[in-house]
Short mmCIF file of C-alpha atoms and ligand atoms in Angstrom, two decimals:
data_model
loop_
_atom_site.label_atom_id
_atom_site.label_comp_id
_atom_site.label_asym_id
_atom_site.label_seq_id
_atom_site.Cartn_x
_atom_site.Cartn_y
_atom_site.Cartn_z
CA GLU A 73 -0.08 -0.07 -0.30
CA SER A 74 0.94 3.73 -0.29
CA LYS A 75 2.34 4.06 2.86
CA SER A 76 5.17 0.95 2.32
CA ARG A 77 5.99 2.82 -1.17
CA GLY A 78 6.41 6.34 0.21
CA LYS A 79 8.87 4.40 2.86
CA ASN A 80 11.12 2.76 -0.26
CA SER A 81 11.20 5.97 -2.36
CA VAL A 82 12.44 7.76 0.74
CA THR A 83 15.38 5.41 1.16
CA PHE A 84 15.69 5.57 -2.57
CA PHE A 85 16.22 9.08 -2.26
CA ASP A 86 18.56 8.85 0.69
CA ASP A 87 20.76 6.61 -1.06
CA MET A 88 20.96 8.96 -3.98
CA LEU A 89 21.69 11.78 -1.57
CA GLU A 90 24.25 9.84 0.26
CA VAL A 91 25.88 9.30 -3.13
CA LYS A 92 25.83 12.68 -3.98
CA VAL A 93 26.95 14.40 -0.53
CA LYS A 94 29.84 11.61 -0.38
CA LYS A 95 31.03 12.77 -3.77
CA GLU A 96 31.06 16.05 -3.25
CA PHE A 97 32.88 15.69 0.26
CA ILE A 98 35.68 13.77 -2.06
CA ILE A 99 36.06 16.31 -4.20
CA LYS A 100 35.69 19.15 -1.79
CA ASN A 101 39.05 17.18 0.03
CA ASP A 102 40.71 16.89 -3.36
CA LEU A 103 40.14 20.79 -4.08
CA VAL A 104 41.81 21.96 -0.47
CA LYS A 105 45.07 19.47 -1.69
CA ALA A 106 44.49 21.17 -5.27
CA LEU A 107 45.29 24.79 -3.63
CA GLU A 108 48.11 23.67 -1.61
CA LYS A 109 49.69 21.85 -4.87
CA ASN A 110 48.70 24.78 -7.28
CA ASP A 111 47.19 22.37 -9.36
CA PHE A 112 45.05 24.94 -12.08
CA SER A 113 45.54 26.29 -14.82
CA LEU A 114 43.71 29.70 -15.95
CA TYR A 115 42.81 29.13 -19.93
CA LEU A 116 42.71 32.08 -22.03
CA GLN A 117 39.80 32.58 -24.75
CA PRO A 118 40.32 35.18 -27.08
CA LYS A 119 37.77 38.29 -27.72
CA VAL A 120 37.72 40.10 -30.66
CA ASP A 121 35.87 43.39 -32.33
CA MET A 122 33.44 43.61 -35.13
CA THR A 123 36.83 43.55 -37.69
CA GLY A 124 38.59 40.16 -35.85
CA LYS A 125 40.51 42.04 -34.27
CA ILE A 126 41.84 40.14 -30.59
CA VAL A 127 41.16 42.99 -27.82
CA GLY A 128 40.76 40.73 -24.79
CA CYS A 129 40.24 37.36 -23.50
CA GLU A 130 38.31 35.51 -21.31
CA GLY A 131 40.13 33.57 -17.83
CA LEU A 132 38.68 30.09 -17.75
CA ILE A 133 39.59 28.02 -14.77
CA ARG A 134 40.78 24.59 -15.16
CA TRP A 135 41.81 21.95 -12.74
CA ILE A 136 44.40 19.65 -13.50
CA LYS A 137 43.75 15.96 -11.68
CA ASN A 138 46.23 13.59 -12.07
CA ASN A 139 46.76 14.79 -15.93
CA GLN A 140 43.13 15.39 -16.49
CA ILE A 141 41.59 18.56 -17.18
CA ILE A 142 38.57 18.74 -15.23
CA PRO A 143 36.33 21.62 -16.17
CA PRO A 144 34.62 24.30 -14.04
CA ASN A 145 31.29 23.43 -13.92
CA GLU A 146 32.16 20.12 -11.97
CA PHE A 147 34.03 21.53 -9.03
CA ILE A 148 33.20 25.30 -9.22
CA PRO A 149 29.56 24.89 -7.87
CA ILE A 150 30.79 22.72 -4.79
CA ALA A 151 33.90 25.20 -4.26
CA GLU A 152 31.41 27.85 -4.02
CA LYS A 153 29.07 25.69 -1.69
CA SER A 154 32.20 24.69 0.54
CA GLY A 155 33.63 28.49 0.41
CA LEU A 156 36.40 27.04 -1.07
CA ILE A 157 35.72 29.45 -4.08
CA LEU A 158 37.39 32.11 -1.66
CA LYS A 159 40.86 30.73 -1.95
CA ILE A 160 40.24 29.73 -5.48
CA GLY A 161 39.42 33.46 -6.46
CA GLU A 162 42.23 34.84 -4.82
CA TRP A 163 44.35 32.53 -6.89
CA VAL A 164 42.61 33.92 -10.28
CA MET A 165 42.54 37.24 -9.65
CA LYS A 166 46.91 36.77 -9.17
CA LYS A 167 46.96 34.28 -11.69
CA SER A 168 45.08 37.25 -14.20
CA PHE A 169 47.21 40.12 -12.69
CA ASP A 170 50.32 38.17 -13.75
CA ILE A 171 49.27 37.54 -16.81
CA VAL A 172 48.34 40.78 -18.05
CA LYS A 173 51.46 42.04 -16.57
CA GLU A 174 53.94 39.46 -18.49
CA PHE A 175 51.63 41.16 -21.66
CA GLN A 176 53.27 43.93 -21.04
CA ASN A 177 56.23 43.46 -22.30
CA ASP A 178 55.25 41.89 -25.80
CA GLU A 179 54.24 44.14 -28.40
CA ASP A 180 51.74 41.85 -29.80
CA LEU A 181 50.12 40.83 -26.20
CA LYS A 182 50.38 44.47 -24.20
CA ASN A 183 46.68 45.72 -25.47
CA ILE A 184 44.99 42.44 -24.89
CA LYS A 185 42.53 43.15 -21.75
CA LEU A 186 41.95 40.11 -19.55
CA SER A 187 38.53 39.22 -18.05
CA PHE A 188 38.32 37.24 -15.10
CA ASN A 189 35.33 35.67 -13.36
CA VAL A 190 34.08 36.40 -9.63
CA SER A 191 31.70 34.42 -8.00
CA PRO A 192 28.85 35.58 -6.16
CA LEU A 193 29.94 34.82 -2.86
CA GLN A 194 33.27 36.12 -3.52
CA PHE A 195 31.80 39.23 -4.83
CA LYS A 196 30.39 39.69 -1.30
CA CYS A 197 33.58 38.94 0.75
CA GLU A 198 35.24 42.05 2.56
CA ASN A 199 38.43 40.70 1.21
CA PHE A 200 37.33 41.03 -2.45
CA LEU A 201 37.82 45.01 -2.44
CA PHE A 202 41.02 44.44 -0.73
CA ASN A 203 42.56 42.00 -3.02
CA LEU A 204 41.54 44.37 -5.85
CA GLU A 205 43.47 47.04 -4.73
CA LYS A 206 46.67 45.15 -4.69
CA ILE A 207 46.11 44.31 -8.12
CA LYS A 208 45.01 47.84 -8.95
CA GLU A 209 48.46 49.02 -11.06
CA PHE A 210 46.55 47.11 -14.38
CA ALA A 211 43.12 47.91 -13.37
CA ASN A 212 42.84 49.66 -17.04
CA MET A 213 44.15 46.09 -18.54
CA LEU A 214 41.44 44.01 -16.10
CA GLU A 215 37.92 43.45 -16.06
CA ILE A 216 35.86 41.54 -13.65
CA GLU A 217 32.63 39.58 -14.43
CA ILE A 218 29.89 38.94 -12.36
CA THR A 219 26.49 37.34 -12.82
CA GLU A 220 23.01 39.12 -11.87
CA SER A 221 22.54 36.53 -8.91
CA VAL A 222 25.11 39.21 -7.03
CA PHE A 223 22.19 41.84 -7.33
CA ILE A 224 19.25 39.62 -5.98
CA GLU A 225 20.07 40.26 -2.39
CA ASP A 226 21.33 43.29 -0.77
CA LYS A 227 20.87 45.77 -3.48
CA LYS A 228 22.55 49.00 -1.75
CA LYS A 229 25.63 46.97 -0.92
CA ALA A 230 25.73 45.46 -4.41
CA LYS A 231 25.84 49.44 -5.75
CA GLU A 232 28.44 50.35 -3.13
CA ILE A 233 30.56 47.81 -4.29
CA ILE A 234 30.44 48.20 -7.98
CA GLU A 235 30.94 51.92 -7.27
CA LYS A 236 34.27 50.96 -5.67
CA ILE A 237 35.00 48.49 -8.08
CA HIS A 238 35.02 51.62 -10.79
CA ASN A 239 36.76 53.92 -7.95
CA LEU A 240 39.39 51.71 -8.65
CA GLY A 241 39.57 51.63 -12.02
CA PHE A 242 38.51 48.35 -13.05
CA LYS A 243 35.44 47.43 -15.90
CA ILE A 244 32.43 45.38 -15.21
CA ASN A 245 31.04 42.35 -17.55
CA LEU A 246 27.61 41.09 -16.61
CA ASP A 247 27.71 37.46 -17.50
CA ASP A 248 25.67 35.38 -18.56
CA PHE A 249 22.92 37.62 -19.14
CA GLY A 250 19.41 36.76 -19.56
CA THR A 251 19.67 33.48 -17.65
CA GLY A 252 18.85 34.57 -14.22
CA TYR A 253 15.83 35.56 -12.35
CA SER A 254 16.38 39.34 -12.49
CA SER A 255 14.69 41.53 -14.54
CA LEU A 256 15.56 43.92 -17.32
CA SER A 257 15.90 46.87 -14.75
CA VAL A 258 19.05 45.73 -13.20
CA LEU A 259 20.24 47.41 -16.79
CA LYS A 260 19.58 50.78 -15.54
CA GLU A 261 19.65 50.31 -11.46
CA PHE A 262 23.38 48.83 -11.57
CA ASP A 263 26.07 50.93 -13.46
CA ILE A 264 27.99 47.72 -15.92
CA ASP A 265 30.23 48.22 -18.87
CA TYR A 266 29.50 45.47 -20.59
CA LEU A 267 26.93 42.94 -20.96
CA LYS A 268 27.55 39.48 -22.17
CA ILE A 269 24.65 37.97 -23.96
CA ASP A 270 24.60 33.83 -22.74
CA LYS A 271 24.82 31.58 -25.66
CA ALA A 272 21.74 30.43 -25.56
CA PHE A 273 20.49 33.56 -27.10
CA ILE A 274 23.35 33.33 -29.69
CA ASP A 275 22.47 29.69 -30.52
CA ASP A 276 19.01 31.21 -31.46
CA ILE A 277 20.14 34.06 -33.50
CA MET A 278 19.21 32.43 -36.85
CA SER A 279 15.33 32.54 -36.18
CA GLU A 280 13.99 35.36 -36.63
CA ASN A 281 12.49 35.73 -33.14
CA GLY A 282 15.57 35.02 -31.64
CA MET A 283 17.29 37.51 -34.14
CA VAL A 284 14.66 40.29 -32.95
CA PHE A 285 15.19 39.31 -29.29
CA VAL A 286 19.32 40.32 -29.45
CA LYS A 287 18.15 43.21 -31.31
CA THR A 288 16.12 44.32 -28.72
CA ILE A 289 18.82 43.85 -26.05
CA VAL A 290 21.29 45.43 -28.16
CA ASN A 291 19.72 48.71 -28.62
CA MET A 292 18.58 49.13 -25.37
CA SER A 293 22.41 48.49 -24.33
CA LYS A 294 23.13 50.86 -26.74
CA SER A 295 20.93 53.72 -25.02
CA LEU A 296 21.96 53.24 -21.50
CA SER A 297 25.72 52.90 -22.83
CA ILE A 298 26.38 49.37 -22.16
CA LYS A 299 28.91 47.58 -24.29
CA THR A 300 27.59 44.46 -25.41
CA VAL A 301 29.51 40.90 -26.13
CA ALA A 302 28.24 37.60 -27.67
CA GLU A 303 28.92 34.76 -25.84
CA GLY A 304 29.39 30.97 -27.96
CA VAL A 305 29.76 32.65 -31.35
CA GLU A 306 30.13 29.38 -33.09
CA SER A 307 29.74 29.94 -36.84
CA LYS A 308 30.17 32.97 -39.62
CA GLU A 309 26.51 32.93 -40.04
CA GLN A 310 26.30 33.99 -36.66
CA PHE A 311 29.01 36.14 -36.40
CA ASN A 312 27.51 38.12 -39.09
CA ILE A 313 24.20 38.50 -38.00
CA LEU A 314 25.79 40.14 -35.06
CA LYS A 315 27.39 42.28 -36.34
CA ASN A 316 24.58 43.49 -38.59
CA ILE A 317 22.92 44.25 -35.17
CA GLY A 318 25.86 45.89 -33.61
CA VAL A 319 27.22 44.04 -31.14
CA ASP A 320 30.62 45.20 -30.42
CA VAL A 321 32.47 42.04 -28.74
CA TYR A 322 32.43 38.60 -29.96
CA GLN A 323 33.77 35.12 -27.92
CA GLY A 324 33.35 31.48 -29.11
CA TYR A 325 34.87 28.80 -30.79
CA LEU A 326 34.48 30.38 -34.38
CA PHE A 327 37.36 32.20 -32.95
CA SER A 328 39.32 29.49 -30.81
CA LYS A 329 38.66 27.58 -27.67
CA PRO A 330 39.75 28.75 -24.45
CA LEU A 331 44.12 27.93 -24.67
CA PRO A 332 46.64 27.30 -21.90
CA LYS A 333 48.55 30.47 -21.75
CA GLU A 334 51.11 29.29 -24.09
CA GLU A 335 49.12 28.52 -26.52
CA PHE A 336 47.29 31.30 -26.62
CA ILE A 337 50.27 33.45 -26.91
CA LYS A 338 51.44 31.19 -30.01
CA PHE A 339 47.43 32.00 -31.46
CA VAL A 340 47.52 35.38 -31.10
CA LYS A 341 50.92 35.85 -33.39
CA SER A 342 49.68 33.70 -36.07
CA TYR A 343 46.12 35.02 -35.92
CA THR A 344 44.58 36.12 -39.33
CA PHE A 345 40.70 36.53 -39.02
CA ASN A 346 39.27 35.84 -42.89
CA LEU A 347 35.87 37.95 -42.45
P1 C2E B 227 31.26 31.91 -18.49
O1 C2E B 227 32.04 32.61 -17.56
O2 C2E B 227 29.76 32.13 -19.19
O3 C2E B 227 32.39 31.36 -19.78
C1 C2E B 227 32.01 30.95 -20.76
C2 C2E B 227 32.08 29.70 -20.84
O4 C2E B 227 31.44 28.94 -22.25
C3 C2E B 227 33.20 28.85 -20.91
O5 C2E B 227 32.76 27.47 -20.51
C4 C2E B 227 33.58 28.81 -22.42
O6 C2E B 227 34.72 27.69 -22.96
C5 C2E B 227 32.41 28.28 -22.89
N1 C2E B 227 32.28 28.29 -24.53
C6 C2E B 227 32.86 29.75 -25.21
N2 C2E B 227 32.82 29.87 -26.31
C7 C2E B 227 31.93 28.65 -26.86
C8 C2E B 227 31.65 28.13 -27.82
O7 C2E B 227 31.37 28.62 -29.07
N3 C2E B 227 30.81 27.22 -27.69
C9 C2E B 227 30.73 26.50 -26.40
N4 C2E B 227 29.53 25.03 -26.34
N5 C2E B 227 31.06 27.03 -25.43
C10 C2E B 227 31.89 27.74 -25.35
P2 C2E B 227 33.91 26.63 -18.92
O8 C2E B 227 35.36 27.31 -19.40
O9 C2E B 227 33.69 25.36 -18.88
O10 C2E B 227 33.56 27.51 -17.67
C11 C2E B 227 32.24 27.34 -17.06
C12 C2E B 227 31.50 28.37 -16.37
O11 C2E B 227 32.42 28.26 -15.11
C13 C2E B 227 31.79 29.96 -17.02
O12 C2E B 227 30.90 30.21 -17.63
C14 C2E B 227 32.07 30.57 -15.48
O13 C2E B 227 30.49 30.54 -14.47
C15 C2E B 227 33.08 29.22 -14.59
N6 C2E B 227 33.98 29.84 -14.29
C16 C2E B 227 35.49 29.58 -15.21
N7 C2E B 227 36.20 29.78 -14.83
C17 C2E B 227 35.86 30.37 -13.30
C18 C2E B 227 36.70 30.99 -12.36
O14 C2E B 227 37.80 31.37 -12.67
N8 C2E B 227 36.13 31.68 -11.38
C19 C2E B 227 34.64 31.29 -11.70
N9 C2E B 227 34.23 31.85 -10.11
N10 C2E B 227 33.88 30.71 -11.83
C20 C2E B 227 34.44 30.05 -13.12
MG1 MG B 228 32.33 34.35 -17.60
MG1 MG B 229 29.55 33.68 -19.71
MG1 MG B 230 27.91 31.28 -20.13
#
């Protein structure tokens, strides 16, 4: 009868939960060790302007575990839950700084900006601004990427942090735009510099509705003096439509996948884009 069936399903979900918790526990412990051993790498993915010229890159973390590359989606959520993201985030900031510093010594690389991702927990942490202050020497070459979720809880606090980031000279990208729960009003309420249109909307750009949707976002951004970045551009057709709409910056496999730093440097030095 229903009572015993109910009990069985509870046991089943308990087991599932236990497996999940154990898996997370193992990853968490491995992450602590990885931090000690410095087993991370910051991959770089180029960003280009309308003419196809490389103007910047995004830093994307990878965990190198026993010669295997673990993508961020498999450990960033766990790091976020356990608070380890704060240490990882510090590593990312320091690494980003070191990279743009190194790039300053090379004519081909010195004008390439680097944006790095900042998790919601990190954004609200006291230490974040303190750490940003330490790398402000290259504030004009570094940008931060945050998601809409940082705007939902304490709006006043978020506005203050944004103002302080700007006062230090860093630009702000609003990442994954359109995928969260916040409304369009975040664009007029919060002072951001770049809006990154999520890949989901770029995937849909060949359809009439999808095109109109992106066009509306871009026009609204323009009227608010916010620059736009298209994420996940994979084809020339997409690139051409986005150019017609007037998107400012483009990122995606059409140009390159995220690359280890040395490969990124080689890529930049041999790059020609046939429009
Ligand atoms: P994101 O910040 O939105 O980064 C863009 C993701 O889209 C990257 O995945 C990138 O490799 C992928 N991508 C770019 N172009 C294309 C394309 O043309 N096609 C396809 N299919 N994918 C494309 P990745 O590197 O796996 O990163 C996933 C997410 O992990 C990031 O999304 C970001 O939210 C998070 N993440 C990555 N690095 C960091 C980090 O250093 N700190 C924090 N807090 N989060 C990070
Ligand atoms: Mg990003
Ligand atoms: Mg993104
Ligand atoms: Mg995304």
